[in-house]
CSV table of C-alpha atoms and ligand atoms in Angstrom, one decimal:
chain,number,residue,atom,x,y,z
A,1,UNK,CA,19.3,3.2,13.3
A,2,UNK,CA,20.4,0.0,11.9
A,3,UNK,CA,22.8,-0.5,8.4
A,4,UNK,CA,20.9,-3.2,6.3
A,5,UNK,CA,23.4,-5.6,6.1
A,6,UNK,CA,22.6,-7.0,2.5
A,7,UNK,CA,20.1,-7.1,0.2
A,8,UNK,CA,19.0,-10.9,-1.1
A,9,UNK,CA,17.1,-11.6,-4.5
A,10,UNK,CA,13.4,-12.8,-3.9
A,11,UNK,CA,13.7,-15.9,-7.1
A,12,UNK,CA,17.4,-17.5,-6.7
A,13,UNK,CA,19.1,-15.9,-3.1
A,14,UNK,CA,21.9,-14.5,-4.1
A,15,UNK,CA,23.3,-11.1,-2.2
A,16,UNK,CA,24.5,-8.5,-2.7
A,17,UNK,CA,26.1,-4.8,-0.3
A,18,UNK,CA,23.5,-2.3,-0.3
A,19,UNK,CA,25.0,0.1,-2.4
A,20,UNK,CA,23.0,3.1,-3.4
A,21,UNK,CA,22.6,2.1,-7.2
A,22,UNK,CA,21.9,-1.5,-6.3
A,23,UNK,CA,18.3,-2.0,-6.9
A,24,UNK,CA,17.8,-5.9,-8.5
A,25,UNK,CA,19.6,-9.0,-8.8
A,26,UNK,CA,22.1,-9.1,-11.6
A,27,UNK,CA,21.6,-13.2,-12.1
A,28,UNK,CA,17.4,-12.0,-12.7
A,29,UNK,CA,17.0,-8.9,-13.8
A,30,UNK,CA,13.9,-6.7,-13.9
A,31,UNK,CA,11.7,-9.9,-12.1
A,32,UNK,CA,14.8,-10.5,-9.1
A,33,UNK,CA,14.0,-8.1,-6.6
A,34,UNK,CA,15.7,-8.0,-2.8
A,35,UNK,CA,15.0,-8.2,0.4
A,36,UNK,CA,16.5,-6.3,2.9
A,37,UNK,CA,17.8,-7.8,5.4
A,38,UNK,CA,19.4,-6.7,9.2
A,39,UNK,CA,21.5,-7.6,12.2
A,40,UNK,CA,17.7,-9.3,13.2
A,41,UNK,CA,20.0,-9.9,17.1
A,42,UNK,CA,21.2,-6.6,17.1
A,43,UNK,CA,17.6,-5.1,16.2
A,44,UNK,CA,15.9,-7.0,19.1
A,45,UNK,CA,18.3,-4.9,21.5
A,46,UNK,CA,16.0,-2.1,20.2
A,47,UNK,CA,12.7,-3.1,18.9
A,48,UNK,CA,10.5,-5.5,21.5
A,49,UNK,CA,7.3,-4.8,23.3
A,50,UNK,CA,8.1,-2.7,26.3
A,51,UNK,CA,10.0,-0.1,24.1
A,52,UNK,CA,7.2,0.0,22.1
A,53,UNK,CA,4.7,0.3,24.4
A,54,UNK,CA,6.4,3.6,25.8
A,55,UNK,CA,7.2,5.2,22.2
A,56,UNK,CA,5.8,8.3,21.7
A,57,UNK,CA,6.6,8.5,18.0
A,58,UNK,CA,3.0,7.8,16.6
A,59,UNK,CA,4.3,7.8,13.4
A,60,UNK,CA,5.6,5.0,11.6
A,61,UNK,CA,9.2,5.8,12.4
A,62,UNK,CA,8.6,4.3,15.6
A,63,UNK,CA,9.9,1.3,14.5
A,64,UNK,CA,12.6,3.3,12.8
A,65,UNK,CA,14.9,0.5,14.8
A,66,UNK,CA,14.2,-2.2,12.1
A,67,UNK,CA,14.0,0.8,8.9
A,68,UNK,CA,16.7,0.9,6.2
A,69,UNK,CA,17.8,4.5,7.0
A,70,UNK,CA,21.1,5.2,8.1
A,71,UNK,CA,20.8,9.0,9.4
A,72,UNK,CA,18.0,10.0,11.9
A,73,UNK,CA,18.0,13.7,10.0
A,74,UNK,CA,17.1,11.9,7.0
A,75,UNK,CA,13.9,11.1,7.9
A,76,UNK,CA,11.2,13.6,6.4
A,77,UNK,CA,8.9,16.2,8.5
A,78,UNK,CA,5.8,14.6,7.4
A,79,UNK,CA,4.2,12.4,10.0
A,80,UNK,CA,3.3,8.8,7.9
A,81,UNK,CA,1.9,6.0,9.4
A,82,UNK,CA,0.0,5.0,12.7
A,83,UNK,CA,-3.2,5.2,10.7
A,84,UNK,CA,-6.6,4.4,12.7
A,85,UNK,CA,-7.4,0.8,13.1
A,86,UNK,CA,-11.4,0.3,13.5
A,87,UNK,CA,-13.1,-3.0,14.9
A,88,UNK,CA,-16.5,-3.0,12.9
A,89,UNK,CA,-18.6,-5.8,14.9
A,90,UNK,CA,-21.6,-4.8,12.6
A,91,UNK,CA,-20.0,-6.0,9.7
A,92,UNK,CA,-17.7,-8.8,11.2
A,93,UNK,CA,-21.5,-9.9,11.7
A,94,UNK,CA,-22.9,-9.5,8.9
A,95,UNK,CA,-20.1,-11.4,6.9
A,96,UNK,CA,-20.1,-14.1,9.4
A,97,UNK,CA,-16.4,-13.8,10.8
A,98,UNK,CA,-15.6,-13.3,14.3
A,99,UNK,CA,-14.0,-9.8,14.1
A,100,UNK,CA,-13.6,-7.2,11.9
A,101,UNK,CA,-11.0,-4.6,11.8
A,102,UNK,CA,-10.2,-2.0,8.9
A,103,UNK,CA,-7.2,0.3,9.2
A,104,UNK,CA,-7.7,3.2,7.4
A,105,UNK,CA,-4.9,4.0,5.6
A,106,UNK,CA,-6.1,7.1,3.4
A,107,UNK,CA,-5.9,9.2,6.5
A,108,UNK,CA,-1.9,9.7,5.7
A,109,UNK,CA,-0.4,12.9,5.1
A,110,UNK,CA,-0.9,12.5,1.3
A,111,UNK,CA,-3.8,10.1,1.7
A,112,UNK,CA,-2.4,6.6,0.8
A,113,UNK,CA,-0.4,3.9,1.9
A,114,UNK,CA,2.3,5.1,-0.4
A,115,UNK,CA,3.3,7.7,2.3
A,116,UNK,CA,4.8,5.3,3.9
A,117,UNK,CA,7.1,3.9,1.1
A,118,UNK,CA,7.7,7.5,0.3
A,119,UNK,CA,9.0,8.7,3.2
A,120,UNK,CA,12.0,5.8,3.3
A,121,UNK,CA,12.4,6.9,-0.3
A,122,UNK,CA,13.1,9.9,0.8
A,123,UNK,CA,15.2,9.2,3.1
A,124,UNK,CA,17.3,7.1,1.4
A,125,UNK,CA,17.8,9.5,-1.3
A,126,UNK,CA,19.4,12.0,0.9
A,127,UNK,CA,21.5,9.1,3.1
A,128,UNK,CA,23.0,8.2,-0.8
A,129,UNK,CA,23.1,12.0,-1.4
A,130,UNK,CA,21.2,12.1,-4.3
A,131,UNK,CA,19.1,15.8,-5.0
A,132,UNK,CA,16.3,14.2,-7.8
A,133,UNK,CA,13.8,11.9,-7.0
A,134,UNK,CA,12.1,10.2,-9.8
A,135,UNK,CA,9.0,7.5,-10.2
A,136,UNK,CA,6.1,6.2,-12.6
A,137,UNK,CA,2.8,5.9,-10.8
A,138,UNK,CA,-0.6,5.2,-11.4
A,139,UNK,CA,-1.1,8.2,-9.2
A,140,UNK,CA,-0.9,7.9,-5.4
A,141,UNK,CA,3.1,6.8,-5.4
A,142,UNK,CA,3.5,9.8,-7.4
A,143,UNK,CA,1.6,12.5,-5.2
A,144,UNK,CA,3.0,11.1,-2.5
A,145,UNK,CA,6.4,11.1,-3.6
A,146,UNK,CA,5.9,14.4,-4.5
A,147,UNK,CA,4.6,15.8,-1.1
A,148,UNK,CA,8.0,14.1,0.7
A,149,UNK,CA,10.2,15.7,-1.9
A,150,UNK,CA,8.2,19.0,-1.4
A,151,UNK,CA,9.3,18.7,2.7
A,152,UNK,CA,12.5,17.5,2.1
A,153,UNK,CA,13.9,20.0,-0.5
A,154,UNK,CA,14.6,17.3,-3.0
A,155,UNK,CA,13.8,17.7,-6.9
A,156,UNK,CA,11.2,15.0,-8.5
A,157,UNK,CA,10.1,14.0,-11.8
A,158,UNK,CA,6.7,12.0,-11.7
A,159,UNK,CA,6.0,10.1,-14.9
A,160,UNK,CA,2.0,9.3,-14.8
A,161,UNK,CA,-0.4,7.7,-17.5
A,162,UNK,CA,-2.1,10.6,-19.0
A,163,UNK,CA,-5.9,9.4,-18.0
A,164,UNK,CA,-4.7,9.3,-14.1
A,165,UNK,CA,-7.3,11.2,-12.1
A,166,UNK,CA,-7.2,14.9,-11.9
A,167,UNK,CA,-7.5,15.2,-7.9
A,168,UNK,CA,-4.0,13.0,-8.3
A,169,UNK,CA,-2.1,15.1,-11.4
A,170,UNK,CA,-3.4,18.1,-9.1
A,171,UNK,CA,-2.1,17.3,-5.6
A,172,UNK,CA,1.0,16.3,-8.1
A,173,UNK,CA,1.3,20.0,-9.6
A,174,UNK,CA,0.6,21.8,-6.1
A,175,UNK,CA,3.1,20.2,-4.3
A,176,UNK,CA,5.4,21.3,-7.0
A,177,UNK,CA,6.8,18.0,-8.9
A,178,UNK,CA,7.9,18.2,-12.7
A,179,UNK,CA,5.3,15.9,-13.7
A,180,UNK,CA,5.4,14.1,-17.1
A,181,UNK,CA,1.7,12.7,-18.5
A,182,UNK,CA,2.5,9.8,-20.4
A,183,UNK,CA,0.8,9.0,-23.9
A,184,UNK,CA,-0.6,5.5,-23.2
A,185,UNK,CA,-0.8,4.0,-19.9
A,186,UNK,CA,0.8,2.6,-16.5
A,187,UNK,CA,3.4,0.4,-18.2
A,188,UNK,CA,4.2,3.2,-21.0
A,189,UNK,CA,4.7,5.7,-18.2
A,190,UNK,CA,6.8,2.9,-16.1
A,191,UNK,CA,8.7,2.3,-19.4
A,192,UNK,CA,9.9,6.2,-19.7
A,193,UNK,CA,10.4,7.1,-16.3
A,194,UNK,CA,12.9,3.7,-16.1
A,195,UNK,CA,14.6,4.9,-19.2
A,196,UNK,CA,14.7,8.5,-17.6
A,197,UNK,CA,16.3,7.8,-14.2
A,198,UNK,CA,18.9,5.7,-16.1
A,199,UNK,CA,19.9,8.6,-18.2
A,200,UNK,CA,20.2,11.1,-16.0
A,201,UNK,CA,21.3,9.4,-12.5
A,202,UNK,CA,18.1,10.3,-10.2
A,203,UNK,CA,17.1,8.0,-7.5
A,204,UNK,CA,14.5,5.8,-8.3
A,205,UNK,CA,11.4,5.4,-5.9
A,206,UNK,CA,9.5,3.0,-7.8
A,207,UNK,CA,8.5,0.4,-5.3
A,208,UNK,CA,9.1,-2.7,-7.8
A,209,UNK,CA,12.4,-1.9,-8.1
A,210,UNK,CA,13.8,-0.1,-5.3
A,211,UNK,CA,14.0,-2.6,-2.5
A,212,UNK,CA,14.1,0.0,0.7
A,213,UNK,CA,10.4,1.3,-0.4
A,214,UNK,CA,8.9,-2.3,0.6
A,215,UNK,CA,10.4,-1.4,4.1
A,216,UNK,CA,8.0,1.3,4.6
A,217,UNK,CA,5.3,-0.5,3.5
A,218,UNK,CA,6.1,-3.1,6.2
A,219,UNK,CA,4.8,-0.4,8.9
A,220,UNK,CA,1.7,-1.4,8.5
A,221,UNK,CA,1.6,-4.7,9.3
A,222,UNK,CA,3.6,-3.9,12.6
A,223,UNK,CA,1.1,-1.3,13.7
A,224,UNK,CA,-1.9,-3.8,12.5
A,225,UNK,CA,-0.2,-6.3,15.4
A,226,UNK,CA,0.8,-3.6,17.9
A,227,UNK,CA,-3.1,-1.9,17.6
A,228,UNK,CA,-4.5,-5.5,18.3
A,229,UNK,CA,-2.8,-5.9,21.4
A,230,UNK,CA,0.3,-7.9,19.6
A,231,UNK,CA,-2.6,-10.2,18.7
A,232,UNK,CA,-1.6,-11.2,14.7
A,233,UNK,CA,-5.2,-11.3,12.5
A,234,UNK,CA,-6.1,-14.6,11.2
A,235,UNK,CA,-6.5,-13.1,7.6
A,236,UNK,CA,-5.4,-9.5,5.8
A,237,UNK,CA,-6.7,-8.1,3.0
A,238,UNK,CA,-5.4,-6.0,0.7
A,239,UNK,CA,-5.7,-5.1,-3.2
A,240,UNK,CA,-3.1,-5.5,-5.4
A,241,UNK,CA,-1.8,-3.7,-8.2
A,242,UNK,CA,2.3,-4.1,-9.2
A,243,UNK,CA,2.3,-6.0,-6.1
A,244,UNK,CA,4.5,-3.9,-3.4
A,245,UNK,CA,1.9,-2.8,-0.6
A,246,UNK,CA,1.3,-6.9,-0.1
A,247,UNK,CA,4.8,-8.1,0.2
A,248,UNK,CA,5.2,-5.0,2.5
A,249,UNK,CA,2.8,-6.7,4.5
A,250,UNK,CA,4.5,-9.9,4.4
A,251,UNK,CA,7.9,-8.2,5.0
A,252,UNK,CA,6.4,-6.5,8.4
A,253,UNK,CA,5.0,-9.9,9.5
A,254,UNK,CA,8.0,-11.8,9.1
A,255,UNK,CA,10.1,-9.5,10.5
A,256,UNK,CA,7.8,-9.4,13.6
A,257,UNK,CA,8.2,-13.1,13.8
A,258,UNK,CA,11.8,-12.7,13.5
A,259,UNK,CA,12.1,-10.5,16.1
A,260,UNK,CA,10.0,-12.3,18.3
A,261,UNK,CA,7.5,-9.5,18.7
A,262,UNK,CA,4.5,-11.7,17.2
A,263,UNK,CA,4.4,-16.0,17.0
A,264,UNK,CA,2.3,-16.4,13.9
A,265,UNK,CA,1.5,-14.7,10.3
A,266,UNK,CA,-1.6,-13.8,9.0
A,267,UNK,CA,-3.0,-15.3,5.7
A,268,UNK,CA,-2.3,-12.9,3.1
A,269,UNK,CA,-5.0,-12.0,0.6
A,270,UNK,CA,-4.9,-10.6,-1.8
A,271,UNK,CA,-7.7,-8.9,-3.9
A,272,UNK,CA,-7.5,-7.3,-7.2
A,273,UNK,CA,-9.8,-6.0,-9.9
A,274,UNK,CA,-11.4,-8.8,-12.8
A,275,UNK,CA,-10.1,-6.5,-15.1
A,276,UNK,CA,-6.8,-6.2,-14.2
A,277,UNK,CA,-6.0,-9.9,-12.3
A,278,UNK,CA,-2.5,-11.1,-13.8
A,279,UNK,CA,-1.4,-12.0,-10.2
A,280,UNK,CA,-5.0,-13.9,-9.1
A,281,UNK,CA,-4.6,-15.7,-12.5
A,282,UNK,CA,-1.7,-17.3,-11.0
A,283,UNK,CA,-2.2,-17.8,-7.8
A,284,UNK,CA,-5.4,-19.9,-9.1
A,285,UNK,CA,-3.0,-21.8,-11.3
A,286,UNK,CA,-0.3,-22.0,-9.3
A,287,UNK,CA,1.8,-20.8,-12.2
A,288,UNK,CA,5.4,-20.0,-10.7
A,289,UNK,CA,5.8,-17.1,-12.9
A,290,UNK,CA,2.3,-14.0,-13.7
A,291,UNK,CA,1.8,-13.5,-17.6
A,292,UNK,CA,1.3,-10.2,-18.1
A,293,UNK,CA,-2.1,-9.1,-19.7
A,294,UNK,CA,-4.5,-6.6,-19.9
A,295,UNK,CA,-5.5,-3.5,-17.3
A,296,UNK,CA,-9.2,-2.1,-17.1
A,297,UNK,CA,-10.9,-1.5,-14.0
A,298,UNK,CA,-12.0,1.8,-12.5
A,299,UNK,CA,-9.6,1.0,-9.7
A,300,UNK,CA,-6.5,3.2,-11.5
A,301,UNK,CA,-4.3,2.4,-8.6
A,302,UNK,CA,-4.7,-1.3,-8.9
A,303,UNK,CA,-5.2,-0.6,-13.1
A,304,UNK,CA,-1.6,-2.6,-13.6
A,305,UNK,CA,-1.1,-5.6,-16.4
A,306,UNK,CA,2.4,-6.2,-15.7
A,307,UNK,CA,2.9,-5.9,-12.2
A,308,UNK,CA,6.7,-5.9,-11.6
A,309,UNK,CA,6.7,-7.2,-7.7
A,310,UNK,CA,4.7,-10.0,-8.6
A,311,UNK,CA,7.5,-13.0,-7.5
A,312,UNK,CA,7.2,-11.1,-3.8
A,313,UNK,CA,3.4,-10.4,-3.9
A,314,UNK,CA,2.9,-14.4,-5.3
A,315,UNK,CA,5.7,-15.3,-2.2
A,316,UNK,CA,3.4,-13.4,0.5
A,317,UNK,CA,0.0,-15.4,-0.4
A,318,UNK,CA,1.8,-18.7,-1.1
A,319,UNK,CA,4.1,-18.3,2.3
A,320,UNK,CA,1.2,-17.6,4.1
A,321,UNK,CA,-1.8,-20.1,3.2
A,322,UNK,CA,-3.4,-16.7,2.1
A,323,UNK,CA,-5.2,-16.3,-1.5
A,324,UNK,CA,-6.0,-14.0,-3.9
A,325,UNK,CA,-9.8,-12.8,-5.1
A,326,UNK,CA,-10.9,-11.0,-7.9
A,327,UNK,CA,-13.8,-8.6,-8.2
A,328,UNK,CA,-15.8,-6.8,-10.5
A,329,UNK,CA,-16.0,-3.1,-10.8
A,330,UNK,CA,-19.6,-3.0,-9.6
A,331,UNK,CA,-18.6,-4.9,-6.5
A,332,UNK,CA,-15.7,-2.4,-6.1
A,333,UNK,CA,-18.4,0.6,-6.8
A,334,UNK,CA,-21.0,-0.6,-4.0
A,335,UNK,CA,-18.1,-1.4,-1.6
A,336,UNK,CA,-17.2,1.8,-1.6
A,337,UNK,CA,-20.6,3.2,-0.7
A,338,UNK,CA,-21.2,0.0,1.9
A,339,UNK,CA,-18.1,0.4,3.8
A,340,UNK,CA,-18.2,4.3,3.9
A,341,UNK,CA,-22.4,3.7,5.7
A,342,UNK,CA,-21.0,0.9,7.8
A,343,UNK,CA,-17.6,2.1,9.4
A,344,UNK,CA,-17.3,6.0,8.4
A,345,UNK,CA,-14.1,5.1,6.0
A,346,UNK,CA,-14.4,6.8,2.2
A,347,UNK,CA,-11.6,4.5,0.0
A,348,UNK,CA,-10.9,4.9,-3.2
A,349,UNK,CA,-12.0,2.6,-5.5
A,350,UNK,CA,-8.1,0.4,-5.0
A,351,UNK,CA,-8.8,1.4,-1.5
A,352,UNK,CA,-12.7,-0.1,-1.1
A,353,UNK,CA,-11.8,-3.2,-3.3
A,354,UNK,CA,-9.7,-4.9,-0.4
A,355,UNK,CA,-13.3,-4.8,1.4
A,356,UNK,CA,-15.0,-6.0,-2.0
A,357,UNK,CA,-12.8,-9.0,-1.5
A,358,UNK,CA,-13.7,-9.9,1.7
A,359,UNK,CA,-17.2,-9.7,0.9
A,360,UNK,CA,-17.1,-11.9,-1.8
A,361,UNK,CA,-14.8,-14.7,0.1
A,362,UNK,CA,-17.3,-14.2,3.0
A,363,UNK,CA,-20.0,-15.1,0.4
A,364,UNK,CA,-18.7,-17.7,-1.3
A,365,UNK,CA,-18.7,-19.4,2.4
A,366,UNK,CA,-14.6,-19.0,2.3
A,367,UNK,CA,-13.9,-17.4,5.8
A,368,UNK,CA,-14.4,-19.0,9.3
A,369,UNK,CA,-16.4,-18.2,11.5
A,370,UNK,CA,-13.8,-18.3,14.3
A,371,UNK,CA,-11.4,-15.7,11.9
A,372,UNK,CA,-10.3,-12.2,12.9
A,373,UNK,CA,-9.6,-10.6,9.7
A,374,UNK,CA,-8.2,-6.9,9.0
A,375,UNK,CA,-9.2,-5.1,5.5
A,376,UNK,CA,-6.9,-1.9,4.7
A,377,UNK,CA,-8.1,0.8,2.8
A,378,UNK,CA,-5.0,2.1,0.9
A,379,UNK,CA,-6.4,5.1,-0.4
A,380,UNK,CA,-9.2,8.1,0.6
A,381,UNK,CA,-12.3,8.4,-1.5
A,382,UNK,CA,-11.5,11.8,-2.3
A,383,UNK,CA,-8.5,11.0,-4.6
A,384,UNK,CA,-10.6,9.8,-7.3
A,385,UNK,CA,-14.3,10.7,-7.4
A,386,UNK,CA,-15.8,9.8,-10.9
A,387,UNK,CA,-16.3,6.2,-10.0
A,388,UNK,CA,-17.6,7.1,-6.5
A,389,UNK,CA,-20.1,9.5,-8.0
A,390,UNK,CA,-21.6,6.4,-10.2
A,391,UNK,CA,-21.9,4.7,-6.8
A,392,UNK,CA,-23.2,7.8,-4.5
A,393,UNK,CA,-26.8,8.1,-5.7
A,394,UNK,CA,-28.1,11.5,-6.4
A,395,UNK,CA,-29.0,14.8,-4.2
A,396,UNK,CA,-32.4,16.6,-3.5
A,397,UNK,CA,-32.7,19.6,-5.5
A,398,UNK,CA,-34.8,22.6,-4.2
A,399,UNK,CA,-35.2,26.3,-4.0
A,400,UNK,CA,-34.7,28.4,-0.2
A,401,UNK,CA,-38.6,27.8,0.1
A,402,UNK,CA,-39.7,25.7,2.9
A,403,UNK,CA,-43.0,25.1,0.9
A,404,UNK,CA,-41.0,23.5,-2.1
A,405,UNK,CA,-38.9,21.9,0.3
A,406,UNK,CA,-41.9,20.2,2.3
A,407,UNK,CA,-43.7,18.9,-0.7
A,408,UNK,CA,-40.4,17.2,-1.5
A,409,UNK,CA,-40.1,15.4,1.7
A,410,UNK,CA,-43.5,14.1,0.8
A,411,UNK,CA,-42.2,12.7,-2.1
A,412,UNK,CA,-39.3,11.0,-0.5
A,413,UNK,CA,-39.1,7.9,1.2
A,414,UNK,CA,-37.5,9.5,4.3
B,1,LIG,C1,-0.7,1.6,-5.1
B,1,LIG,C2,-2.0,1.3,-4.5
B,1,LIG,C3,-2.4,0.0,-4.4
B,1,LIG,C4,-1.7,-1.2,-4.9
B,1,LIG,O1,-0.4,-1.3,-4.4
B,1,LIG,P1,0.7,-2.1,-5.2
B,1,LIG,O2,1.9,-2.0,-4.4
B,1,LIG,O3,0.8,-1.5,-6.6
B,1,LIG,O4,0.2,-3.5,-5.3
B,1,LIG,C5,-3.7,-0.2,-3.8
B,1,LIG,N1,-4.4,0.8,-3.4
B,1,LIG,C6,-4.0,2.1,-3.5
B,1,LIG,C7,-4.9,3.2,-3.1
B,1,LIG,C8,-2.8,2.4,-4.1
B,1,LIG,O5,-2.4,3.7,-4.3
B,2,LIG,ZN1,18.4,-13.5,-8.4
């Protein structure tokens, strides 16, 4: 498996050895986070299209070849990644773009698209030797963290906002994490667990700052290309929260480039929630730099004010032509019931909003007709149900009595 060979800041390029307690740039603090970077020649000897094409490995460590990890006993038991990807020609029709595909990514072993930043977290922890993992989450990063420390033997501390959903602070608890609830919310959790792990020396898996995590995220986009036949979608959504899952995207897609597996990138979009829009708001502006503001949206994974990979998630929509969309909870709410009639997939709200965004850019007459776009659905419904049950409409209530039961189909509009 390949040795990063340095780790480069995202805002001013300076590198650095990828030590284990290297995590940001010294010149830029808490906003200068790295890219890793490889021997791109010596990964080609390894990574192209026929190896691919006979890798068994459907997980996403078949393209452990370009993955940070240095040991191949590091990687965890838990298979992440090579999530379905659907083509949907209803919808592609009904939103007026050529085709359609979502990739469901709440069918991971945790059911997000943090599995897959968890299991190089993981990894990495035991190639620096380190026996605690530790993170602040919104919720999915944590469970999932917490499911690939359970597998791997490793200690973690979750720190979580105390309102995060109880499905998430359960799956938490049974998978046997030390979890902290926070008093107050994502960036008070974010603020202890950072002032924890420096204390007492555990690895840190929060995506914003550790730069490895990004890598895992970047399996998406490779399997997005390699499901499509190598074929690179025109457009990608995804929602956006601190701002990791989408410059995973990016990373995958350049490195694909770089490799000379794919000849194009996609335009990145990204979609977050009205109430919680810090990195839309600058995109729009074309601010360099995202002011940090408010968070309120029933989308608790996306719920972030300051998200702390915002100079990569700004870099992966300006580097790509993509954009950035912002929708209202009520779009998010019928997305959710819309995508789950039309294609079978039940996100989470974070999860359904990526579709939400596509809708409204479709709407607003901003997608070609000629475009193949890809939506991923970052999370499963069944993480967080309160706002779905708003959305899901109500059952039929009756007694075992076929009588009851057939006067009540003649009041129904079946
Ligand atoms: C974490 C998460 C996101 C947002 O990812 P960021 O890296 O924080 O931008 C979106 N959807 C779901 C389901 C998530 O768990
Ligand atoms: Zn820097």
């Amino acid at each position: 498996m390949p040795k990063p060979v340095l780790l480069k800041c995202v805002l001013c390029g300076r590198e650095y050895e990828p030590e284990a307690d290297r995590y940001l740039c010294d010149a830029c603090g808490i906003d200068g986070t790295l890219d890793v970077i490889y021997d791109i020649g010596e990964a080609k000897k390894k990574v192209d299209r026929d190896i691919l094409s006979r890798n068994k490995d459907f997980t996403m460590w078949r393209y452990r070849d370009i993955l940070p990890v240095a040991d191949e006993k590091h990687i965890p038991p838990l298979a992440a990644g090579w999530t379905p990807l659907y083509k949907n020609q209803k919808l592609a029709e009904t939103y007026g773009v050529k085709e359609l595909f979502i990739k469901d990514d709440g069918r991971n072993p945790t059911a997000s698209f943090k599995d897959r930043a968890s299991a190089v977290g993981v990894a990495k922890a035991l190639d620096f030797g380190q026996a605690i993992v530790a993170c602040a989450s919104t919720g999915n990063a944590a469970s999932s963290l917490s499911g690939f420390a359970a597998v791997t033997g490793l200690k973690s501390f979750i720190f979580v906002p105390e309102n995060a959903p109880a499905a998430k602070v359960t799956q938490l608890l049974i998978y046997g994490a030390n979890v902290v609830l926070v008093r107050g919310d994502y960036a008070d959790a974010f603020r202890l667990a950072s002032a924890a792990i420096e204390r007492f020396g555990w690895y840190n898996r929060n995506c914003a700052i550790n730069p490895y995590l990004v890598e895992g995220k970047k399996t998406c986009a490779m399997e997005i290309a390699e499901q499509m036949g190598w074929m690179v979608p025109d457009r990608v959504f995804i929602s956006v929260g601190d701002g990791c899952c989408i410059s995973g995207l990016y990373k995958g897609f350049c490195d694909m480039m770089d490799l000379g597996l794919t000849d194009r990138m996609p335009k990145i979009t990204g979609v977050q929630a009205k109430g919680a829009s810090p990195i839309y708001e600058a995109i729009i502006k074309g601010d360099p730099r995202v002011t940090f503001g408010r968070a309120e949206t029933i989308a608790d994974s996306i719920s972030v004010g300051a998200p702390r990979n915002w100079a990569k998630a700004l870099r992966a929509v300006r580097a790509t032509g993509g954009a950035a969309v912002a929708v209202t909870d009520d779009e998010i709410l019928s997305a959710i019931t819309e995508l789950a009639r039309a294609s079978g997939v039940f996100g989470e709200p974070a999860g359904a909003a990526a579709f939400a965004g596509f809708r409204r850019m479709a709407k607003d007459g901003l997608l070609g007709a000629d475009e193949r776009v890809a939506v991923i659905v970052t999370g499963n419904g069944l993480k967080d149900i309160d706002g779905a049950r708003h959305a899901a409409g109500t059952p039929l209530r009756c007694s075992a009595d076929i009588v009851e039961f057939e006067s009540l189909m003649k009041n129904t509009s079946l």
